[in-house]
Every structure is written in structure tokens, then in C-alpha cells.
Amino acid sequence: AAKLDIRQDSGYAIRCENSSGHYFRVNSTGAVEVAGSEVITASRNLTNIGTITSGALSVTSDTSSFIRNSTDNDLKFTFVTNNSSDFAQLIMDGKDGGSEKFLIAYGSTHSSTPNMLALKSNDSSAGAIGFFTNSAERGRFDTAGSLAVGNTSPSSFWGQANKLVLDASGNTGMTIKSTSSGNGRIVFTDQSSSNPGLSDGGQIHYGHTADDMRFRTAGADRVTIDSSGRVGIGTTAPGQALDVRSAANIQLKLASTT
């Protein structure tokens, strides 16, 4: 018949063993061994744990619960998948088995996350993602895929111009920085070609080499303001304060609406 033998052996403080040879023991250093492998070191660190099944680890208190590396305060979690078609996931669930989840995933060739880091709020795609600094929300991706900086409800703005919302209590702006010989551009296009906005659509262009600003429609320069403030219509090199050029006859129309 199977039996449980609890005793003190030479070199071991406590040893528990059954007739099948499976045992649990605490050695003289205070380390805990299970089936011949040390699982808790004398300094109370987990080691050789192997596979931890779902739900095997839990925190029962919501106050001051944490895992800490006592050596240098850096903490690393490494997730390694068995093959490249799988993806590694870190899931934070707000309620037991519920739908309030936040997912961080990476997959090298997985169809859901190919070579990218994926952040997903709610496993049914029904939650927003907020960005916080200094205990306050500074930006949000909402459920419609709109992004707001300085605002938590981008979808409350006009539906045709709310994919990116910049909001502040005072002045608000956006900066596009280029090199001294580079260009800054805002492009408008309905294409996904290799040069959208260059050969089609519209563009607002600032060239730092000549310090000029150009406005393009239908893939061509239409208006240029040079570094001296001269305006060119139909030319990118205006020679006068207003320089209008066209291959056809030029007409200027001034009309009153009253």
C-alpha cells in the first residue's frame, strides 16, 4: 500500500516521500525541492517552475500587490512561442472571465499580428485605448479608430474630420520638422499608389531649400508662395508680387455678390 514518509535526513531539514519516490523536501539552506528540482531558492526566488496553467497564479489583494526584481528594480517578462506562426500575448482582465480585457500581442508570421506589436482593448473590439501621464488621460484611440490628443472623445467632433483631433485649453498646433534640404507635406488622396498626392490628389508642400510653399491639385503645382512672399499662379518661380501665367489667355474676374 502507498505510504507517506515524513522525516529529517542528513542535509535536509524536512523530507516527505511516498512509496513511488515522489517527494517534497526543504534542504539545509532553506530551499524547497519538488521531485528532485529546486523550485524555491533559499532567497525565496521561484526557479524551474516549468509550465504554469491558466489560472494557476492569482493576486488576492488589490493593495500593494506587485512582482519586483530586488537586484536592480528592472523587471522583465519574456514570452516565447513554439513556432513563428503563433503569437505571444499578455492579457489583463478587469473581471473574472469577463469581456473587459486589454491585450498586448506580437506575432512574427501570425495572421492577426504579422511582424507587429498589437494593442487591443476588449477581446470583442468594444473598448477604447487611453494614454495617461501624471495620473491624467492625455490621448485616446476610440472604438471607431479615431485618435485624440488632449481629448477623450474624438468621435464627438465632425465625422468627416475626426480621425485625428488635437485639443488644448489654449493655443494648439502641430509641427512637421524636416532637414534644411528636406520637404514637409500634407497630402490629400483617394489612391493607394506608390506616390499618392504627388501624381494625383492634392498637397500642401513646404520646401526648406528654397523656403517656398506650394499648393497642388490633381497632382500638379497650382500656387507657389516664394521666400519673398511673391505669389505665383501657374508658375513655381513668381517674378512679381503676383505672377499669373497660363498657356491660354489669362482673365481676371472681379465681381460683387450684391
Coordinates of C-alpha atoms in Angstrom, one line a residue:
A1 CA 0.0 0.0 0.0
A2 CA 1.1 3.5 -0.7
K3 CA 2.5 5.4 2.3
L4 CA 3.8 8.9 3.1
D5 CA 7.1 9.1 4.9
I6 CA 7.9 12.4 6.6
R7 CA 11.4 12.5 8.1
Q8 CA 14.6 14.5 8.6
D9 CA 17.5 13.3 6.5
S10 CA 21.1 14.2 6.6
G11 CA 21.4 17.5 4.7
Y12 CA 17.7 18.1 4.6
A13 CA 15.5 19.9 7.2
I14 CA 12.3 18.2 6.0
R15 CA 11.7 15.4 3.5
C16 CA 8.3 14.0 2.5
E17 CA 8.3 10.9 0.2
N18 CA 5.7 8.3 -0.8
S19 CA 6.3 4.7 -2.0
S20 CA 6.5 5.9 -5.6
G21 CA 9.5 8.0 -4.9
H22 CA 7.8 11.4 -5.4
Y23 CA 8.9 13.8 -2.8
F24 CA 8.9 17.3 -1.4
R25 CA 11.8 18.5 0.7
V26 CA 13.4 21.5 2.3
N27 CA 17.1 21.3 2.3
S28 CA 19.6 22.7 4.8
T29 CA 19.8 26.1 3.0
G30 CA 16.1 26.6 3.2
A31 CA 15.4 25.9 -0.5
V32 CA 12.3 23.9 -1.5
E33 CA 12.7 21.0 -3.9
V34 CA 9.9 19.1 -5.6
A35 CA 10.7 15.8 -7.4
G36 CA 14.4 16.5 -7.3
S37 CA 14.3 20.0 -8.7
E38 CA 14.7 23.2 -6.7
V39 CA 11.5 25.4 -7.2
I40 CA 12.0 28.0 -4.5
T41 CA 15.6 29.1 -3.7
A42 CA 16.9 30.0 -0.3
S43 CA 16.5 33.7 -1.2
R44 CA 12.8 33.0 -1.9
N45 CA 13.0 33.2 -5.7
L46 CA 11.0 30.9 -8.0
T47 CA 13.0 28.7 -10.3
N48 CA 12.5 25.7 -12.6
I49 CA 8.7 26.2 -12.5
G50 CA 8.0 24.8 -15.9
T51 CA 4.5 25.3 -17.4
I52 CA 2.0 27.4 -15.4
T53 CA -1.5 26.6 -16.4
S54 CA -4.2 29.2 -16.9
G55 CA -5.5 30.5 -13.6
A56 CA -2.6 29.0 -11.6
L57 CA -1.3 32.4 -10.5
S58 CA -3.5 35.0 -8.9
V59 CA -3.3 38.0 -6.6
T60 CA -5.9 38.1 -3.9
S61 CA -5.4 41.7 -2.7
D62 CA -5.7 44.9 -4.8
T63 CA -3.4 46.9 -2.5
S64 CA 0.4 47.0 -2.9
S65 CA 0.4 43.7 -5.0
F66 CA 3.4 43.6 -7.2
I67 CA 6.3 41.5 -8.5
R68 CA 9.7 43.1 -8.1
N69 CA 13.3 42.3 -9.1
S70 CA 15.2 43.1 -5.9
T71 CA 18.5 43.4 -7.7
D72 CA 18.2 46.5 -9.8
N73 CA 14.4 47.2 -9.8
D74 CA 14.2 46.2 -13.5
L75 CA 11.5 43.6 -14.3
K76 CA 11.3 41.5 -17.4
F77 CA 8.7 39.1 -18.7
T78 CA 9.7 37.0 -21.7
F79 CA 7.0 35.3 -23.8
V80 CA 8.4 32.8 -26.3
T81 CA 6.1 30.9 -28.7
N82 CA 6.8 27.4 -30.0
N83 CA 6.8 28.4 -33.7
S84 CA 6.7 31.6 -35.7
S85 CA 3.1 31.2 -36.7
D86 CA 1.9 31.6 -33.1
F87 CA 1.8 34.9 -31.2
A88 CA 2.8 35.8 -27.7
Q89 CA 0.1 37.5 -25.6
L90 CA -0.2 39.5 -22.4
I91 CA -3.8 39.7 -21.3
M92 CA -5.1 41.9 -18.5
D93 CA -8.7 41.1 -17.5
G94 CA -10.7 43.5 -15.4
K95 CA -13.3 41.0 -14.2
D96 CA -13.2 37.2 -13.8
G97 CA -13.7 35.7 -17.3
G98 CA -15.5 38.8 -18.5
S99 CA -15.1 40.9 -21.6
E100 CA -13.2 43.8 -20.1
K101 CA -9.7 42.8 -21.3
F102 CA -6.6 44.6 -22.6
L103 CA -4.4 42.5 -24.9
I104 CA -0.7 43.1 -25.9
A105 CA 0.3 40.6 -28.6
Y106 CA 3.2 40.1 -31.0
G107 CA 3.4 37.6 -33.8
S108 CA 6.1 37.2 -36.4
T109 CA 4.0 35.5 -39.1
H110 CA 0.7 35.1 -37.3
S111 CA -2.2 36.3 -39.5
S112 CA -3.6 38.5 -36.7
T113 CA -0.3 40.3 -35.8
P114 CA 2.3 39.8 -38.7
N115 CA 5.6 41.4 -37.6
M116 CA 3.9 44.0 -35.4
L117 CA 3.1 44.8 -31.8
A118 CA -0.7 44.8 -31.4
L119 CA -2.5 46.6 -28.6
K120 CA -6.2 45.6 -28.3
S121 CA -8.7 46.8 -25.8
N122 CA -11.5 44.3 -25.2
D123 CA -11.5 41.0 -26.9
S124 CA -14.7 41.9 -28.7
S125 CA -13.2 45.1 -30.0
A126 CA -15.6 47.2 -27.9
G127 CA -13.2 49.2 -25.8
A128 CA -11.0 52.3 -26.3
I129 CA -7.3 52.6 -25.5
G130 CA -6.3 55.6 -23.3
F131 CA -2.8 57.1 -22.8
F132 CA -2.1 58.5 -19.4
T133 CA 0.7 60.7 -17.9
N134 CA 0.8 62.3 -14.5
S135 CA -2.4 60.5 -13.5
A136 CA -4.4 62.1 -16.3
E137 CA -5.6 60.8 -19.6
R138 CA -3.8 62.7 -22.4
G139 CA -5.0 60.8 -25.5
R140 CA -7.3 58.1 -26.7
F141 CA -8.0 55.7 -29.5
D142 CA -11.7 55.3 -29.5
T143 CA -13.8 52.3 -30.7
A144 CA -14.2 53.9 -34.2
G145 CA -10.4 54.1 -34.7
S146 CA -10.2 57.9 -34.2
L147 CA -7.2 59.3 -32.2
A148 CA -7.4 62.3 -30.0
V149 CA -4.6 64.1 -28.2
G150 CA -5.7 66.3 -25.3
N151 CA -9.2 65.0 -25.7
T152 CA -11.0 61.8 -24.7
S153 CA -13.9 61.8 -27.3
P154 CA -12.6 62.3 -30.8
S155 CA -15.8 60.9 -32.3
S156 CA -17.8 63.8 -30.8
F157 CA -16.2 66.0 -33.5
W158 CA -17.4 66.3 -37.1
G159 CA -17.5 62.9 -38.6
Q160 CA -15.6 64.0 -41.7
A161 CA -12.7 65.4 -39.8
N162 CA -12.3 63.5 -36.6
K163 CA -9.7 60.7 -37.3
L164 CA -7.1 62.9 -35.6
V165 CA -8.1 65.6 -33.1
L166 CA -5.7 67.9 -31.3
D167 CA -7.2 69.7 -28.4
A168 CA -5.8 72.1 -25.7
S169 CA -7.1 74.7 -23.4
G170 CA -5.0 77.4 -25.1
N171 CA -3.2 77.5 -28.4
T172 CA -3.0 74.2 -30.3
G173 CA -0.7 73.3 -33.1
M174 CA 1.1 70.5 -35.0
T175 CA 4.8 70.6 -36.1
I176 CA 6.3 68.9 -39.1
K177 CA 10.1 69.0 -38.9
S178 CA 12.3 68.3 -41.9
T179 CA 16.0 68.8 -42.6
S180 CA 17.3 72.0 -44.1
S181 CA 17.2 70.5 -47.6
G182 CA 14.1 68.4 -47.0
N183 CA 10.4 69.0 -47.5
G184 CA 7.3 68.9 -45.3
R185 CA 4.0 67.8 -46.8
I186 CA 0.4 67.2 -46.0
V187 CA -1.1 65.0 -48.7
F188 CA -4.8 64.5 -49.8
T189 CA -5.5 61.5 -52.0
D190 CA -8.1 58.8 -52.8
Q191 CA -5.5 56.4 -54.1
S192 CA -3.0 53.9 -52.6
S193 CA -0.4 54.2 -55.4
S194 CA 3.3 54.5 -54.7
N195 CA 3.1 58.3 -54.9
P196 CA -0.3 59.3 -53.6
G197 CA -0.7 63.1 -53.6
L198 CA 2.3 63.5 -56.0
S199 CA 0.8 62.4 -59.3
D200 CA -2.8 62.6 -58.1
G201 CA -4.8 64.4 -55.4
G202 CA -3.8 67.4 -53.5
Q203 CA -0.8 68.5 -51.4
I204 CA 0.4 71.3 -49.2
H205 CA 4.2 71.4 -49.6
Y206 CA 6.9 73.4 -47.8
G207 CA 10.4 73.2 -49.3
H208 CA 13.2 74.2 -46.9
T209 CA 15.8 74.5 -49.6
A210 CA 14.0 77.5 -51.3
D211 CA 11.8 78.3 -48.3
D212 CA 8.7 78.2 -50.5
M213 CA 5.2 76.9 -50.0
R214 CA 3.3 75.2 -52.8
F215 CA -0.3 74.1 -53.2
R216 CA -1.1 71.2 -55.5
T217 CA -4.3 70.0 -57.0
A218 CA -4.8 67.0 -59.4
G219 CA -1.2 66.1 -59.0
A220 CA 0.3 69.4 -60.2
D221 CA 1.6 72.6 -58.6
R222 CA -1.0 75.4 -58.8
V223 CA 0.0 78.1 -56.4
T224 CA 3.5 79.0 -55.1
I225 CA 4.5 81.5 -52.4
D226 CA 8.2 82.0 -52.5
S227 CA 10.6 83.1 -49.7
S228 CA 10.0 86.8 -50.5
G229 CA 6.2 86.4 -50.3
R230 CA 5.6 86.6 -54.0
V231 CA 2.6 84.6 -55.2
G232 CA 2.8 82.6 -58.4
I233 CA -0.3 81.1 -60.0
G234 CA 0.6 78.7 -62.8
T235 CA 4.3 79.2 -62.0
T236 CA 6.7 77.9 -59.3
A237 CA 9.0 80.9 -59.8
P238 CA 7.0 84.1 -59.4
G239 CA 8.8 87.2 -60.6
Q240 CA 6.4 89.8 -59.1
A241 CA 4.2 90.3 -56.1
L242 CA 1.5 88.5 -58.1
D243 CA 2.6 86.5 -61.1
V244 CA -0.1 84.7 -63.0
R245 CA 0.7 82.5 -66.0
S246 CA -1.2 80.2 -68.3
A247 CA -0.9 78.6 -71.7
A248 CA -4.3 80.1 -72.6
N249 CA -5.5 83.7 -72.4
I250 CA -5.5 85.0 -68.9
Q251 CA -8.6 86.6 -67.5
L252 CA -9.1 88.1 -64.1
K253 CA -12.6 88.4 -62.8
L254 CA -13.7 90.8 -60.1
A255 CA -17.4 90.6 -59.2
S256 CA -19.7 91.8 -56.4
T257 CA -22.2 89.4 -54.8
T258 CA -24.7 92.2 -54.3

